[in-house]
């Protein structure tokens, strides 16, 4: 990949090129299971992508054959492991919060198994593309735990209450085809085409009007919490802001001139 490769930690890679930040979970020998330092570095990488004005879209993926196998279960056995509530409040929840609150769209390139908190990370992306061999499992129940990192909130909103109950309570493993059928992923592609497909989608998003995309993400997030009247009012407020941007003027000018728009993010 062209562009600067910034190793923020041995377990997370952040590469920025062509307005796309690619964040790779990089602990393939443990199927990218999440350790404390890895979670800290993931949060940092997300914050860097969020704060970098050159970045307009983010891709989150995993190195090797897995997307992410969730919490590193070996680490939980260490004598100084934090109580679970603390681990969630201090380390997992901030990651989910940044992903959902970030003004930039996040494409999940789900290259393999996404289990436990790894599935939650996939759910927290805005759009997911899966490799043919990818699987999704809220494997929390298998280790006597409750789905977390936003999964109980995100999953029913993505696939509906009935499917969510089935997936969460049974810990059912969804194949990529299953995930496509329930609307969890936008597309399923051969494994060797995943990187290009995710970059292609991120490229389309990066070419969009950044403020309009940010406000759209804000409106979609907020709509889950509002009634119809509230959604109408928020749309009016956000549209008022979008309508004052240079990018709105550019979009109209490009339409009139029959040329592609060049959005500046202003
Ligand atoms: O702090 C907190 O605990 C709160 C948050 C909790 C949220 C959670 O994420 S709980 C759920 C944690 N995840 C799981 O329960 C999944 C555990 N992994 C598996 O069930 C299987 O590994 C897979 C189904 C994902 C893949 O199976 P398979 O047969 O393809 O691979 P494998 O042989 O099991 O794993 C390969 C290696 O990855 C292996 O290491 P080794 O033996 O070669 O040295 C295995 O130990 C390691 N690995 C896989 N998952 C984890 C892991 N190591 C640590 N933690 C893992 N979660």
CSV table of C-alpha atoms and ligand atoms in Angstrom, one decimal:
chain,number,residue,atom,x,y,z
A,1,UNK,CA,0.0,0.0,0.0
A,2,UNK,CA,1.2,3.5,-0.9
A,3,UNK,CA,1.6,6.0,1.9
A,4,UNK,CA,3.3,6.1,5.3
A,5,UNK,CA,3.0,3.1,7.5
A,6,UNK,CA,3.0,4.1,11.2
A,7,UNK,CA,3.6,1.3,13.6
A,8,UNK,CA,1.8,2.6,16.7
A,9,UNK,CA,2.3,-0.7,18.5
A,10,UNK,CA,3.4,-4.2,17.4
A,11,UNK,CA,-0.3,-5.2,17.6
A,12,UNK,CA,-1.9,-2.3,15.7
A,13,UNK,CA,-0.9,-0.9,12.3
A,14,UNK,CA,-2.2,2.5,11.0
A,15,UNK,CA,-1.5,3.4,7.4
A,16,UNK,CA,-2.8,6.5,5.8
A,17,UNK,CA,-3.0,7.0,2.0
A,18,UNK,CA,-5.5,8.6,-0.4
A,19,UNK,CA,-7.5,10.1,2.4
A,20,UNK,CA,-8.2,6.5,3.8
A,21,UNK,CA,-6.8,5.4,7.2
A,22,UNK,CA,-6.4,1.6,7.3
A,23,UNK,CA,-6.2,0.3,10.9
A,24,UNK,CA,-5.1,-3.4,11.1
A,25,UNK,CA,-5.4,-5.5,14.1
A,26,UNK,CA,-2.1,-7.3,14.0
A,27,UNK,CA,-1.7,-10.2,16.4
A,28,UNK,CA,-2.4,-13.0,13.9
A,29,UNK,CA,-0.8,-15.8,15.9
A,30,UNK,CA,-3.6,-15.2,18.5
A,31,UNK,CA,-6.2,-14.5,15.9
A,32,UNK,CA,-5.9,-10.8,16.8
A,33,UNK,CA,-7.3,-11.4,20.3
A,34,UNK,CA,-7.4,-8.1,22.2
A,35,UNK,CA,-4.9,-7.4,25.0
A,36,UNK,CA,-4.8,-4.3,27.2
A,37,UNK,CA,-2.0,-2.7,25.2
A,38,UNK,CA,-3.7,-3.6,22.0
A,39,UNK,CA,-6.9,-1.9,23.1
A,40,UNK,CA,-5.0,1.2,24.1
A,41,UNK,CA,-3.3,1.3,20.7
A,42,UNK,CA,-6.5,0.7,18.8
A,43,UNK,CA,-8.1,3.6,20.6
A,44,UNK,CA,-5.1,5.8,19.8
A,45,UNK,CA,-5.2,4.7,16.1
A,46,UNK,CA,-8.9,5.5,15.9
A,47,UNK,CA,-8.3,8.9,17.6
A,48,UNK,CA,-5.5,9.7,15.2
A,49,UNK,CA,-7.7,8.9,12.2
A,50,UNK,CA,-10.5,10.9,13.7
A,51,UNK,CA,-8.2,13.9,14.3
A,52,UNK,CA,-6.3,13.9,11.0
A,53,UNK,CA,-8.0,16.3,8.6
A,54,UNK,CA,-6.4,14.4,5.7
A,55,UNK,CA,-8.4,11.3,6.6
A,56,UNK,CA,-12.0,11.1,5.2
A,57,UNK,CA,-12.7,7.4,5.7
A,58,UNK,CA,-11.4,4.5,7.8
A,59,UNK,CA,-11.0,0.8,7.1
A,60,UNK,CA,-10.8,-1.6,10.0
A,61,UNK,CA,-9.4,-5.1,9.3
A,62,UNK,CA,-7.4,-7.9,10.8
A,63,UNK,CA,-4.1,-9.4,9.8
A,64,UNK,CA,-3.8,-13.1,9.0
A,65,UNK,CA,-6.8,-15.5,8.9
A,66,UNK,CA,-9.0,-13.7,11.6
A,67,UNK,CA,-10.6,-10.4,12.0
A,68,UNK,CA,-10.6,-10.6,15.8
A,69,UNK,CA,-11.2,-13.4,18.3
A,70,UNK,CA,-12.3,-11.0,21.0
A,71,UNK,CA,-10.8,-10.6,24.4
A,72,UNK,CA,-7.5,-12.4,24.9
A,73,UNK,CA,-8.7,-15.1,27.3
A,74,UNK,CA,-5.2,-15.9,28.5
A,75,UNK,CA,-4.9,-12.4,29.8
A,76,UNK,CA,-8.0,-12.8,31.9
A,77,UNK,CA,-6.2,-15.4,33.9
A,78,UNK,CA,-3.4,-13.0,34.9
A,79,UNK,CA,-3.6,-12.2,38.7
A,80,UNK,CA,-3.7,-8.4,38.0
A,81,UNK,CA,-6.4,-8.6,35.4
A,82,UNK,CA,-8.9,-5.8,36.0
A,83,UNK,CA,-12.5,-6.6,37.0
A,84,UNK,CA,-14.6,-6.9,33.9
A,85,UNK,CA,-16.8,-3.8,34.6
A,86,UNK,CA,-13.6,-1.8,34.9
A,87,UNK,CA,-12.1,-3.3,31.7
A,88,UNK,CA,-15.2,-2.4,29.8
A,89,UNK,CA,-15.5,1.1,31.1
A,90,UNK,CA,-11.8,1.9,30.8
A,91,UNK,CA,-10.9,0.1,27.6
A,92,UNK,CA,-13.7,-1.4,25.5
A,93,UNK,CA,-16.3,1.3,25.8
A,94,UNK,CA,-14.1,4.2,24.7
A,95,UNK,CA,-13.3,2.2,21.5
A,96,UNK,CA,-17.0,1.7,20.7
A,97,UNK,CA,-17.7,5.3,21.6
A,98,UNK,CA,-15.1,6.7,19.2
A,99,UNK,CA,-16.2,4.3,16.4
A,100,UNK,CA,-19.8,5.3,16.7
A,101,UNK,CA,-19.2,9.0,17.4
A,102,UNK,CA,-16.5,9.5,14.8
A,103,UNK,CA,-17.5,12.0,12.1
A,104,UNK,CA,-15.8,9.8,9.5
A,105,UNK,CA,-17.3,6.6,8.1
A,106,UNK,CA,-15.7,3.3,9.1
A,107,UNK,CA,-15.7,0.3,6.7
A,108,UNK,CA,-15.2,-3.1,8.4
A,109,UNK,CA,-13.2,-5.4,6.2
A,110,UNK,CA,-14.1,-8.6,7.9
A,111,UNK,CA,-11.4,-11.0,6.7
A,112,UNK,CA,-12.1,-14.0,9.0
A,113,UNK,CA,-13.6,-14.9,12.3
A,114,UNK,CA,-15.1,-12.1,14.3
A,115,UNK,CA,-15.9,-13.5,17.8
A,116,UNK,CA,-16.9,-11.9,21.1
A,117,UNK,CA,-15.6,-8.4,21.4
A,118,UNK,CA,-14.2,-8.9,17.9
A,119,UNK,CA,-17.8,-9.3,16.6
A,120,UNK,CA,-18.7,-6.1,18.6
A,121,UNK,CA,-15.9,-4.2,16.8
A,122,UNK,CA,-17.4,-5.4,13.5
A,123,UNK,CA,-20.9,-4.2,14.5
A,124,UNK,CA,-19.5,-0.8,15.5
A,125,UNK,CA,-18.3,-0.1,11.9
A,126,UNK,CA,-20.7,1.8,9.7
A,127,UNK,CA,-20.6,-0.6,6.8
A,128,UNK,CA,-19.1,-4.1,6.7
A,129,UNK,CA,-17.8,-6.2,3.8
A,130,UNK,CA,-16.9,-9.8,4.5
A,131,UNK,CA,-14.6,-12.3,2.9
A,132,UNK,CA,-16.3,-15.5,1.9
A,133,UNK,CA,-14.7,-17.4,4.8
A,134,UNK,CA,-15.5,-14.9,7.5
A,135,UNK,CA,-17.7,-15.8,10.4
A,136,UNK,CA,-19.5,-13.8,13.1
A,137,UNK,CA,-20.1,-15.2,16.6
A,138,UNK,CA,-21.2,-13.5,19.8
A,139,UNK,CA,-19.2,-16.1,21.6
A,140,UNK,CA,-19.6,-14.4,25.0
A,141,UNK,CA,-22.0,-17.0,26.3
A,142,UNK,CA,-19.5,-19.8,25.7
A,143,UNK,CA,-17.2,-18.2,28.4
A,144,UNK,CA,-20.1,-17.3,30.7
A,145,UNK,CA,-20.3,-13.6,29.7
A,146,UNK,CA,-22.8,-11.1,28.3
A,147,UNK,CA,-22.3,-9.5,24.9
A,148,UNK,CA,-20.6,-6.2,25.4
A,149,UNK,CA,-18.7,-3.3,23.6
A,150,UNK,CA,-22.1,-2.1,22.3
A,151,UNK,CA,-23.2,-5.4,20.9
A,152,UNK,CA,-26.5,-5.6,22.8
A,153,UNK,CA,-27.4,-2.1,21.5
A,154,UNK,CA,-26.1,-2.4,17.9
A,155,UNK,CA,-27.1,-6.0,17.0
A,156,UNK,CA,-30.9,-5.6,17.3
A,157,UNK,CA,-30.8,-2.4,15.5
A,158,UNK,CA,-28.8,-4.0,12.6
A,159,UNK,CA,-30.7,-7.3,12.3
A,160,UNK,CA,-33.9,-6.9,14.3
A,161,UNK,CA,-34.8,-8.1,17.8
A,162,UNK,CA,-35.7,-11.7,16.9
A,163,UNK,CA,-32.5,-12.4,15.0
A,164,UNK,CA,-30.5,-10.6,17.6
A,165,UNK,CA,-31.9,-12.8,20.4
A,166,UNK,CA,-31.1,-15.9,18.3
A,167,UNK,CA,-27.6,-14.8,17.6
A,168,UNK,CA,-26.9,-13.5,21.2
A,169,UNK,CA,-28.6,-16.2,23.2
A,170,UNK,CA,-27.6,-19.2,21.1
A,171,UNK,CA,-24.1,-17.8,20.3
A,172,UNK,CA,-24.9,-19.0,16.7
A,173,UNK,CA,-22.0,-18.8,14.3
A,174,UNK,CA,-23.0,-16.8,11.2
A,175,UNK,CA,-21.2,-17.5,8.0
A,176,UNK,CA,-20.6,-14.6,5.6
A,177,UNK,CA,-23.5,-15.7,3.6
A,178,UNK,CA,-25.7,-15.8,6.7
A,179,UNK,CA,-24.5,-12.3,7.6
A,180,UNK,CA,-25.4,-11.1,4.1
A,181,UNK,CA,-28.8,-12.6,4.3
A,182,UNK,CA,-29.6,-10.8,7.6
A,183,UNK,CA,-28.2,-7.5,6.4
A,184,UNK,CA,-25.2,-7.5,8.7
A,185,UNK,CA,-22.8,-7.1,5.8
A,186,UNK,CA,-23.1,-5.1,2.6
A,187,UNK,CA,-21.3,-7.6,0.4
A,188,UNK,CA,-19.4,-10.9,0.5
A,189,UNK,CA,-16.3,-11.1,-1.7
A,190,UNK,CA,-13.5,-13.7,-2.3
A,191,UNK,CA,-10.9,-13.4,0.4
A,192,UNK,CA,-8.2,-12.1,-2.0
A,193,UNK,CA,-10.6,-9.4,-3.2
A,194,UNK,CA,-11.5,-8.1,0.2
A,195,UNK,CA,-8.8,-5.4,0.6
A,196,UNK,CA,-9.6,-3.9,-2.8
A,197,UNK,CA,-13.3,-4.0,-2.2
A,198,UNK,CA,-13.0,-2.3,1.2
A,199,UNK,CA,-10.7,0.4,-0.3
A,200,UNK,CA,-13.0,0.9,-3.2
A,201,UNK,CA,-15.9,1.5,-0.8
A,202,UNK,CA,-13.8,3.7,1.5
A,203,UNK,CA,-12.6,5.6,-1.6
A,204,UNK,CA,-16.2,6.3,-2.6
A,205,UNK,CA,-16.9,7.6,1.0
A,206,UNK,CA,-13.7,9.6,1.0
A,207,UNK,CA,-14.8,11.3,-2.2
A,208,UNK,CA,-18.1,12.4,-0.6
A,209,UNK,CA,-18.8,15.7,1.1
A,210,UNK,CA,-17.2,15.2,4.5
A,211,UNK,CA,-19.5,17.5,6.5
A,212,UNK,CA,-22.6,16.0,4.9
A,213,UNK,CA,-21.3,12.5,5.6
A,214,UNK,CA,-20.6,13.4,9.3
A,215,UNK,CA,-24.0,14.9,9.7
A,216,UNK,CA,-25.6,11.9,8.0
A,217,UNK,CA,-23.9,9.6,10.5
A,218,UNK,CA,-25.0,11.8,13.3
A,219,UNK,CA,-28.6,11.8,12.1
A,220,UNK,CA,-28.6,8.0,11.7
A,221,UNK,CA,-27.2,7.5,15.2
A,222,UNK,CA,-29.7,9.9,16.7
A,223,UNK,CA,-32.7,8.5,14.8
A,224,UNK,CA,-32.4,5.3,16.9
A,225,UNK,CA,-33.2,7.4,20.0
A,226,UNK,CA,-35.8,9.8,18.6
A,227,UNK,CA,-39.4,9.7,17.5
A,228,UNK,CA,-40.4,10.7,14.0
A,229,UNK,CA,-41.0,14.3,14.9
A,230,UNK,CA,-37.6,14.5,16.6
A,231,UNK,CA,-36.0,13.0,13.5
A,232,UNK,CA,-37.7,15.5,11.3
A,233,UNK,CA,-36.5,18.4,13.4
A,234,UNK,CA,-32.9,17.1,13.6
A,235,UNK,CA,-32.9,16.7,9.8
A,236,UNK,CA,-33.9,20.3,9.5
A,237,UNK,CA,-31.2,21.5,11.9
A,238,UNK,CA,-28.5,19.4,10.2
A,239,UNK,CA,-29.6,20.3,6.7
A,240,UNK,CA,-29.5,23.9,7.6
A,241,UNK,CA,-25.8,23.4,8.5
A,242,UNK,CA,-25.1,21.3,5.4
A,243,UNK,CA,-26.8,23.9,3.2
A,244,UNK,CA,-24.3,26.5,4.4
A,245,UNK,CA,-21.2,24.5,3.4
A,246,UNK,CA,-19.0,25.3,0.5
A,247,UNK,CA,-19.4,21.6,-0.5
A,248,UNK,CA,-23.1,22.1,-1.0
A,249,UNK,CA,-22.4,25.0,-3.4
A,250,UNK,CA,-19.7,22.9,-5.1
A,251,UNK,CA,-22.2,20.0,-5.5
A,252,UNK,CA,-24.7,22.2,-7.3
A,253,UNK,CA,-22.0,23.8,-9.4
A,254,UNK,CA,-20.7,20.4,-10.4
A,255,UNK,CA,-24.2,19.3,-11.3
A,256,UNK,CA,-24.8,22.3,-13.5
A,257,UNK,CA,-21.4,22.0,-15.2
A,258,UNK,CA,-22.0,18.2,-15.7
A,259,UNK,CA,-18.7,17.4,-13.9
A,260,UNK,CA,-17.8,15.3,-10.8
A,261,UNK,CA,-17.8,17.4,-7.6
A,262,UNK,CA,-14.5,18.2,-5.8
A,263,UNK,CA,-15.5,18.4,-2.1
A,264,UNK,CA,-13.1,20.4,0.1
A,265,UNK,CA,-14.7,19.5,3.5
A,266,UNK,CA,-15.7,23.2,4.1
B,1,LIG,O1,-12.1,-8.2,29.5
B,1,LIG,C1,-13.0,-9.0,29.2
B,1,LIG,O2,-12.9,-10.2,29.2
B,1,LIG,C2,-14.3,-8.4,28.8
B,1,LIG,C3,-14.7,-8.7,27.4
B,1,LIG,C4,-15.0,-9.9,26.9
B,1,LIG,C5,-15.4,-10.0,25.5
B,1,LIG,C6,-15.0,-11.2,24.8
B,1,LIG,O3,-14.5,-11.1,23.7
B,1,LIG,S1,-15.3,-12.8,25.5
B,1,LIG,C7,-15.1,-13.8,24.1
B,1,LIG,C8,-13.7,-14.1,23.8
B,1,LIG,N1,-13.5,-14.9,22.5
B,1,LIG,C9,-13.8,-16.2,22.4
B,1,LIG,O4,-14.4,-16.8,23.2
B,1,LIG,C10,-13.3,-16.9,21.2
B,1,LIG,C11,-12.1,-17.8,21.5
B,1,LIG,N2,-11.6,-18.4,20.4
B,1,LIG,C12,-12.2,-19.4,19.7
B,1,LIG,O5,-13.3,-19.9,20.1
B,1,LIG,C13,-11.4,-20.0,18.6
B,1,LIG,O6,-10.1,-19.6,18.7
B,1,LIG,C14,-12.0,-19.5,17.2
B,1,LIG,C15,-13.4,-20.1,17.0
B,1,LIG,C16,-12.1,-18.0,17.2
B,1,LIG,C17,-11.0,-20.0,16.1
B,1,LIG,O7,-10.8,-21.4,16.2
B,1,LIG,P1,-9.6,-22.1,15.4
B,1,LIG,O8,-9.8,-23.5,15.7
B,1,LIG,O9,-9.7,-21.6,14.0
B,1,LIG,O10,-8.3,-21.5,16.0
B,1,LIG,P2,-7.6,-21.8,17.4
B,1,LIG,O11,-6.7,-22.9,17.2
B,1,LIG,O12,-8.7,-22.0,18.5
B,1,LIG,O13,-6.8,-20.5,17.7
B,1,LIG,C18,-5.6,-20.2,17.1
B,1,LIG,C19,-4.7,-19.5,18.1
B,1,LIG,O14,-5.3,-18.3,18.6
B,1,LIG,C20,-4.6,-20.4,19.4
B,1,LIG,O15,-3.3,-20.1,19.9
B,1,LIG,P3,-2.2,-21.3,19.9
B,1,LIG,O16,-2.8,-22.4,20.7
B,1,LIG,O17,-1.9,-21.6,18.5
B,1,LIG,O18,-1.0,-20.7,20.6
B,1,LIG,C21,-5.6,-19.8,20.3
B,1,LIG,O19,-5.3,-20.0,21.7
B,1,LIG,C22,-5.5,-18.3,20.0
B,1,LIG,N3,-6.7,-17.6,20.3
B,1,LIG,C23,-7.9,-17.7,19.7
B,1,LIG,N4,-8.8,-16.9,20.3
B,1,LIG,C24,-8.2,-16.4,21.4
B,1,LIG,C25,-6.8,-16.9,21.4
B,1,LIG,N5,-6.0,-16.5,22.4
B,1,LIG,C26,-6.4,-15.7,23.3
B,1,LIG,N6,-7.7,-15.3,23.4
B,1,LIG,C27,-8.6,-15.6,22.5
B,1,LIG,N7,-9.8,-15.1,22.5
